[in-house]
Amino acid sequence: MGLLTPLPAREFTPSAAAHLIWRAGFGGTWEQAKELAALGLDGAVDKLVNYAPSTNLPAPVCAALPEESNKAFEERIKTLDEDSRQKERNIRYNLERQRIRDLKIWWLNRMLASAPENPDIPPLEEKLTLFWHSHFASSFEDKIDRTYPLWRQNQTFRALATNSFLDQLNALIRDPAMLVWLDNASSHRGQPNENFARELMELFSTGVGPYTEKDVKESARSLTGYSVERDDWTFIFRENAHDSGEKTFLGQTGQFDGPDILRIICLQPATANFMAKKFLEYFVCTQPDSAMVAPVADLYRSSGYNLKQLLHTLFRSQLFYSERAMNSVVKSPVLLAIGALKTMRTQLPPDELILGALRVMGQDLFFPPDVNGWPGGADWINSNTLLVRYNFANFLMHGVSPDEFKTYDRLADRNTNRREFMETQRNPAAINWSPKYQLEQSGAIRRMLTARDIVDYYIQQFLQREPSRDLRDALIQLATTDGAGGSRSMSVQDTNFDERARGLVHLIMSSPDYQLC
Amino acid sequence: MAGKGLPPSNPINPMFLRTRREFLATGLKGAGLLAASAFAPAFITRTAAATGAARDSSILVVIQLSGGNDGLNTVIPFADDLYAKARPTLRLTGDQTLKVNDTLGLHSSLAGFKNEFDAGRMAIVQNVGYPNPNRSHFRSMEIWHTGGDDTKPRVVEGWLGRYFDARCRGLDPHKLPGEIGVSLGKVMPQAFRNRANVGLALNDPKTFQWNPSGETSTLASVQKRIFEKINQPGGSGMMSGAPASGGITGNEPDTMDFLRHTAMNAVVSGDAIRAILKHEKNRGKYPDGQLASQLQMVARLIAGDFPTRVYYVAQGGYDTHADQLGNHARLLADFSQSTTAFLDDLRKQKLSDRVTVLAFSEFGRRVAENGSKGTDHGAAAPMFVFGDTIKGGLHGTPPDLSDLVDGDVKHKIDFRQVYASLLDGWLHTPSKQILGQEFPGLEIV
């Protein structure tokens, strides 16, 4: 248990607390980190982990089912000519597109409002909901095309975020969005569809390895009949489509149905290992080795797949605060954006801009790239995405939004009013945003006497830890060079202090250091 | 990487001269700020020096058909009763195909490809796969990208990444220092992964620049200089303060360096790419859609002598577990129309003799359809090679549906034989060193 022994209480500094809140939530201010540190390690972890689940969250307006059922809609357009039919379909589709955008905003606002001191929106709950969204990934695109089932799925992930893994899997095989996304809704006996059965093991539970192609086929048979009533998007078990015959799955034989398959999956050591590795990658460090995975998997399995207990142990562990873990994980685009906004104590930017920014940074909520979710880690970073992250910082500091945030999303390709949309995007009045971050709101800044003090202040506010030496040196160089290229130290009395300070923060956020937490 | 200056000069084709001269000027000017900077990492100055040098080298464009393309409904064995029996709702009859002989026909969406085939500019390599077929998208894709298989220790570097490494070591007589692979799309394919970490994922060239915020141009240029300093590859990633708890070694400096490297790579190539796109135009009409727009960009980068020999594009959607018929027809139409528009464009620009196109998918699909009017994951499938100088036609034998492995088509040709043929015959790099062993080549290039 060496790696999982608790950190000595005195080492739980404000920087350690900041590390905790970035990992267990979406970051925050330096002041929040100090408050968390004052609770002590156990107090802080208790506060974050032992939250009351939001089981009965009211649905946002955008999550309603279409007022007109599919059947009624098809009936109504039946008599129209093909052009008018297509027009009607586009109207219907566009309404759903608007709704899914609203749902993204709804969720982002929830993440932004989450805080250790806010019992209504526990940060870990939203962080876990995001984890499950990527782990059990379903996309709006192609098959689902409706907001309501994705809201339901999102709420299931939230309500069951720390339930046992078996509970979660049982919810999954009855989740309408997932059943449609992986084609199980149409899978029936005689000719089962293997899509869901395969991913259920490969990506959702055991990982590649412990099963054979035969096991895939047998579990696909067991999952036949787990279907969806498409008109109201409810789960339905179609008895007559279900194959009730005998199956042999992972060495066991019986007339298995879905829950039987899940029970057997949870008996596999591979399942705890696979999930332990995923939890470690998400919460602790990249590429955890088997020495790290083994004790975490043991704990997960021996506790009956109790995630709350596991995270309680992990967040207090030496491992979590080790050099291997601290500042080692690339922030996801959502974490980068929400974390920065929290530090700035400001609101979400206009819908299209924040959604556009997240999309080009590579994380479009409810549109994971495929059933494997977002790969995360270093995969967030490539030549497309990195400078967008840096220019997003410029946008946060100055309200200057790069053109690429204003491009229509890819769904628009089959959309008739793309041109209309582009017109609104060309109208600058529609996209204005003044960042609300008040640089001088803090009395502390008044006490900053030297350029070095100013640099350290903003590093503390935004990075909340020691920077790499290169970064501090470079920032001091910036703070001691004046706008005309001469050498003059920055001072809070400067008339252009605001501009220079924003430039400084922009550069902190344009550093490799800021991409990691 | 040893690269010093330009590679051995080749006879200059006057057609490229204008472009090349302009490119050298704009390209170097674009990279000037960095190249002249004291902080410019060596690879950046090399990229700047190599700019325009790709002029008459051969180019490979890889098209990935993601999701597992149904080979049997792409090159259709319409005369085979076993095919008809296995596909009660999905089968296409001989009349519904574009026949290439008495037993095989191309899907009717592939009219453009049929022209290429008839002109001898399209090779269909049949029954391509690998031993112990893996039906996971992710593992199978990894196998295709790395050129490994489940009979050997796992490799993480990509086959094209190793090709770039080999070129850096000087195996290729036409070596171009500072060369990078370019993937059009949102993510970097694993095929590009290598030790030198070179490679560009290019979705929108607008995103390839860092915008300073300073109101005065002097302040902006100071900020830009500081940005370069902060993001200088090879800089120290070590923390200046002590970590909270020790005992476990950190991996953070590697990630820091990867981030810096990526940032600088994007800044420098962004300048060069925007300079090219400013004056290179496509010829002819392309269809709408992502694949077409990716290929349009590739054609312009080739015309503008962007220094790479390998481009990577992808078309998704082939995971047709349900309602396959219409969806597959649309996918193939897009594939065929986009690719032939690209080949036509190159022909009009007299660049086509320099380009070979390779199209693959991670696996084919199950011979028997499922109950959702779709098909599940399968094994071997045809691969396609296009180009004016290739040896077109049918390669290998038609699929034998009476001899299956777990209901799937058995492979007769290893995909690495195709890679080997292209590495040896087209990219002039000994395939054995890239693929780790000798694979018998095919007569395709």
PDB file of C-alpha atoms in Angstrom, chain B residues 223-348:
ATOM      1  CA  GLN B 223       5.735  39.631 -26.498  1.00  0.00           C
ATOM      2  CA  LYS B 224       6.388  37.486 -29.522  1.00  0.00           C
ATOM      3  CA  ARG B 225      10.032  37.173 -28.556  1.00  0.00           C
ATOM      4  CA  ILE B 226       9.081  36.184 -25.002  1.00  0.00           C
ATOM      5  CA  PHE B 227       6.593  33.678 -26.365  1.00  0.00           C
ATOM      6  CA  GLU B 228       9.353  32.067 -28.427  1.00  0.00           C
ATOM      7  CA  LYS B 229      11.606  31.974 -25.404  1.00  0.00           C
ATOM      8  CA  ILE B 230       8.969  30.314 -23.243  1.00  0.00           C
ATOM      9  CA  ASN B 231       8.281  27.777 -25.955  1.00  0.00           C
ATOM     10  CA  GLN B 232      11.837  27.053 -27.014  1.00  0.00           C
ATOM     11  CA  PRO B 233      12.280  23.285 -27.419  1.00  0.00           C
ATOM     12  CA  GLY B 234      15.058  21.838 -25.328  1.00  0.00           C
ATOM     13  CA  GLY B 235      14.522  24.422 -22.618  1.00  0.00           C
ATOM     14  CA  SER B 236      14.590  23.390 -19.029  1.00  0.00           C
ATOM     15  CA  GLY B 237      11.435  21.760 -17.803  1.00  0.00           C
ATOM     16  CA  MET B 238      12.706  21.387 -14.292  1.00  0.00           C
ATOM     17  CA  MET B 239      10.790  22.946 -11.505  1.00  0.00           C
ATOM     18  CA  SER B 240      12.578  25.721  -9.744  1.00  0.00           C
ATOM     19  CA  GLY B 241      10.937  24.816  -6.467  1.00  0.00           C
ATOM     20  CA  ALA B 242      10.928  21.555  -4.576  1.00  0.00           C
ATOM     21  CA  PRO B 243       7.950  19.291  -5.145  1.00  0.00           C
ATOM     22  CA  ALA B 244       5.586  18.629  -2.289  1.00  0.00           C
ATOM     23  CA  SER B 245       6.553  15.006  -1.999  1.00  0.00           C
ATOM     24  CA  GLY B 246       9.399  13.108  -3.571  1.00  0.00           C
ATOM     25  CA  GLY B 247      10.312   9.533  -4.202  1.00  0.00           C
ATOM     26  CA  ILE B 248       8.629   8.982  -7.551  1.00  0.00           C
ATOM     27  CA  THR B 249      10.326  10.266 -10.650  1.00  0.00           C
ATOM     28  CA  GLY B 250       8.530  12.895 -12.642  1.00  0.00           C
ATOM     29  CA  ASN B 251       7.907  12.681 -16.397  1.00  0.00           C
ATOM     30  CA  GLU B 252       6.935  16.289 -16.701  1.00  0.00           C
ATOM     31  CA  PRO B 253       9.998  17.658 -18.559  1.00  0.00           C
ATOM     32  CA  ASP B 254       9.164  15.382 -21.507  1.00  0.00           C
ATOM     33  CA  THR B 255       5.649  16.721 -21.757  1.00  0.00           C
ATOM     34  CA  MET B 256       6.930  20.277 -21.437  1.00  0.00           C
ATOM     35  CA  ASP B 257       9.321  19.740 -24.293  1.00  0.00           C
ATOM     36  CA  PHE B 258       6.659  18.086 -26.407  1.00  0.00           C
ATOM     37  CA  LEU B 259       4.438  21.135 -25.878  1.00  0.00           C
ATOM     38  CA  ARG B 260       7.191  23.567 -26.824  1.00  0.00           C
ATOM     39  CA  HIS B 261       8.149  21.544 -29.858  1.00  0.00           C
ATOM     40  CA  THR B 262       4.547  21.404 -31.063  1.00  0.00           C
ATOM     41  CA  ALA B 263       4.052  25.142 -30.600  1.00  0.00           C
ATOM     42  CA  MET B 264       7.148  26.118 -32.540  1.00  0.00           C
ATOM     43  CA  ASN B 265       6.496  23.570 -35.242  1.00  0.00           C
ATOM     44  CA  ALA B 266       3.038  25.043 -35.786  1.00  0.00           C
ATOM     45  CA  VAL B 267       4.254  28.645 -35.787  1.00  0.00           C
ATOM     46  CA  VAL B 268       6.931  28.030 -38.391  1.00  0.00           C
ATOM     47  CA  SER B 269       4.939  25.767 -40.684  1.00  0.00           C
ATOM     48  CA  GLY B 270       1.922  28.027 -40.360  1.00  0.00           C
ATOM     49  CA  ASP B 271       3.828  30.866 -41.972  1.00  0.00           C
ATOM     50  CA  ALA B 272       4.958  28.612 -44.801  1.00  0.00           C
ATOM     51  CA  ILE B 273       1.528  27.062 -45.340  1.00  0.00           C
ATOM     52  CA  ARG B 274      -0.297  30.369 -45.447  1.00  0.00           C
ATOM     53  CA  ALA B 275       2.241  31.652 -47.957  1.00  0.00           C
ATOM     54  CA  ILE B 276       1.540  28.681 -50.207  1.00  0.00           C
ATOM     55  CA  LEU B 277      -2.213  28.855 -49.870  1.00  0.00           C
ATOM     56  CA  LYS B 278      -2.121  32.491 -50.817  1.00  0.00           C
ATOM     57  CA  HIS B 279      -1.126  31.760 -54.392  1.00  0.00           C
ATOM     58  CA  GLU B 280      -1.802  28.098 -55.117  1.00  0.00           C
ATOM     59  CA  LYS B 281      -5.249  27.320 -56.513  1.00  0.00           C
ATOM     60  CA  ASN B 282      -7.085  24.097 -57.255  1.00  0.00           C
ATOM     61  CA  ARG B 283      -8.037  23.216 -60.808  1.00  0.00           C
ATOM     62  CA  GLY B 284     -11.353  21.618 -61.566  1.00  0.00           C
ATOM     63  CA  LYS B 285     -14.353  20.998 -59.421  1.00  0.00           C
ATOM     64  CA  TYR B 286     -14.348  19.027 -56.178  1.00  0.00           C
ATOM     65  CA  PRO B 287     -17.467  17.755 -54.425  1.00  0.00           C
ATOM     66  CA  ASP B 288     -18.471  19.184 -51.046  1.00  0.00           C
ATOM     67  CA  GLY B 289     -17.361  17.413 -47.929  1.00  0.00           C
ATOM     68  CA  GLN B 290     -14.466  16.944 -45.614  1.00  0.00           C
ATOM     69  CA  LEU B 291     -12.422  14.458 -47.643  1.00  0.00           C
ATOM     70  CA  ALA B 292     -12.610  16.694 -50.717  1.00  0.00           C
ATOM     71  CA  SER B 293     -11.551  19.778 -48.795  1.00  0.00           C
ATOM     72  CA  GLN B 294      -8.650  17.894 -47.241  1.00  0.00           C
ATOM     73  CA  LEU B 295      -7.504  16.710 -50.658  1.00  0.00           C
ATOM     74  CA  GLN B 296      -7.888  20.213 -52.050  1.00  0.00           C
ATOM     75  CA  MET B 297      -5.487  21.451 -49.433  1.00  0.00           C
ATOM     76  CA  VAL B 298      -3.062  18.621 -50.216  1.00  0.00           C
ATOM     77  CA  ALA B 299      -3.093  19.503 -53.916  1.00  0.00           C
ATOM     78  CA  ARG B 300      -2.268  23.114 -53.114  1.00  0.00           C
ATOM     79  CA  LEU B 301       0.525  22.175 -50.734  1.00  0.00           C
ATOM     80  CA  ILE B 302       2.009  19.847 -53.339  1.00  0.00           C
ATOM     81  CA  ALA B 303       1.773  22.558 -55.990  1.00  0.00           C
ATOM     82  CA  GLY B 304       3.462  24.970 -53.599  1.00  0.00           C
ATOM     83  CA  ASP B 305       6.331  22.579 -52.861  1.00  0.00           C
ATOM     84  CA  PHE B 306       5.638  22.226 -49.176  1.00  0.00           C
ATOM     85  CA  PRO B 307       8.550  20.139 -47.948  1.00  0.00           C
ATOM     86  CA  THR B 308       6.991  16.776 -47.308  1.00  0.00           C
ATOM     87  CA  ARG B 309       6.591  13.577 -49.225  1.00  0.00           C
ATOM     88  CA  VAL B 310       3.768  12.131 -47.175  1.00  0.00           C
ATOM     89  CA  TYR B 311       0.248  13.456 -46.730  1.00  0.00           C
ATOM     90  CA  TYR B 312      -2.460  11.781 -44.709  1.00  0.00           C
ATOM     91  CA  VAL B 313      -6.214  12.288 -45.053  1.00  0.00           C
ATOM     92  CA  ALA B 314      -9.194  10.419 -43.644  1.00  0.00           C
ATOM     93  CA  GLN B 315     -12.830   9.772 -44.357  1.00  0.00           C
ATOM     94  CA  GLY B 316     -14.974   8.401 -41.527  1.00  0.00           C
ATOM     95  CA  GLY B 317     -18.308   6.637 -41.281  1.00  0.00           C
ATOM     96  CA  TYR B 318     -17.569   3.128 -42.576  1.00  0.00           C
ATOM     97  CA  ASP B 319     -18.694   1.356 -39.397  1.00  0.00           C
ATOM     98  CA  THR B 320     -21.961   0.296 -41.015  1.00  0.00           C
ATOM     99  CA  HIS B 321     -23.516  -1.994 -38.399  1.00  0.00           C
ATOM    100  CA  ALA B 322     -27.028  -0.920 -39.393  1.00  0.00           C
ATOM    101  CA  ASP B 323     -28.856   0.310 -42.505  1.00  0.00           C
ATOM    102  CA  GLN B 324     -25.740  -0.040 -44.577  1.00  0.00           C
ATOM    103  CA  LEU B 325     -26.987   0.120 -48.149  1.00  0.00           C
ATOM    104  CA  GLY B 326     -27.671   3.853 -48.592  1.00  0.00           C
ATOM    105  CA  ASN B 327     -24.989   5.015 -46.184  1.00  0.00           C
ATOM    106  CA  HIS B 328     -22.289   2.926 -47.813  1.00  0.00           C
ATOM    107  CA  ALA B 329     -23.303   4.142 -51.275  1.00  0.00           C
ATOM    108  CA  ARG B 330     -22.939   7.757 -50.112  1.00  0.00           C
ATOM    109  CA  LEU B 331     -19.572   7.091 -48.488  1.00  0.00           C
ATOM    110  CA  LEU B 332     -18.173   5.410 -51.583  1.00  0.00           C
ATOM    111  CA  ALA B 333     -19.482   8.173 -53.852  1.00  0.00           C
ATOM    112  CA  ASP B 334     -17.728  10.736 -51.687  1.00  0.00           C
ATOM    113  CA  PHE B 335     -14.528   8.670 -51.647  1.00  0.00           C
ATOM    114  CA  SER B 336     -14.527   8.173 -55.421  1.00  0.00           C
ATOM    115  CA  GLN B 337     -15.562  11.695 -56.416  1.00  0.00           C
ATOM    116  CA  SER B 338     -13.168  13.404 -54.014  1.00  0.00           C
ATOM    117  CA  THR B 339     -10.231  11.221 -54.978  1.00  0.00           C
ATOM    118  CA  THR B 340     -10.763  11.487 -58.713  1.00  0.00           C
ATOM    119  CA  ALA B 341     -11.231  15.263 -58.431  1.00  0.00           C
ATOM    120  CA  PHE B 342      -7.870  15.346 -56.654  1.00  0.00           C
ATOM    121  CA  LEU B 343      -6.186  13.197 -59.304  1.00  0.00           C
ATOM    122  CA  ASP B 344      -7.678  15.381 -62.059  1.00  0.00           C
ATOM    123  CA  ASP B 345      -6.479  18.499 -60.296  1.00  0.00           C
ATOM    124  CA  LEU B 346      -2.940  17.113 -60.125  1.00  0.00           C
ATOM    125  CA  ARG B 347      -3.104  16.127 -63.781  1.00  0.00           C
ATOM    126  CA  LYS B 348      -4.158  19.606 -64.815  1.00  0.00           C
TER     127      LYS B 348
END
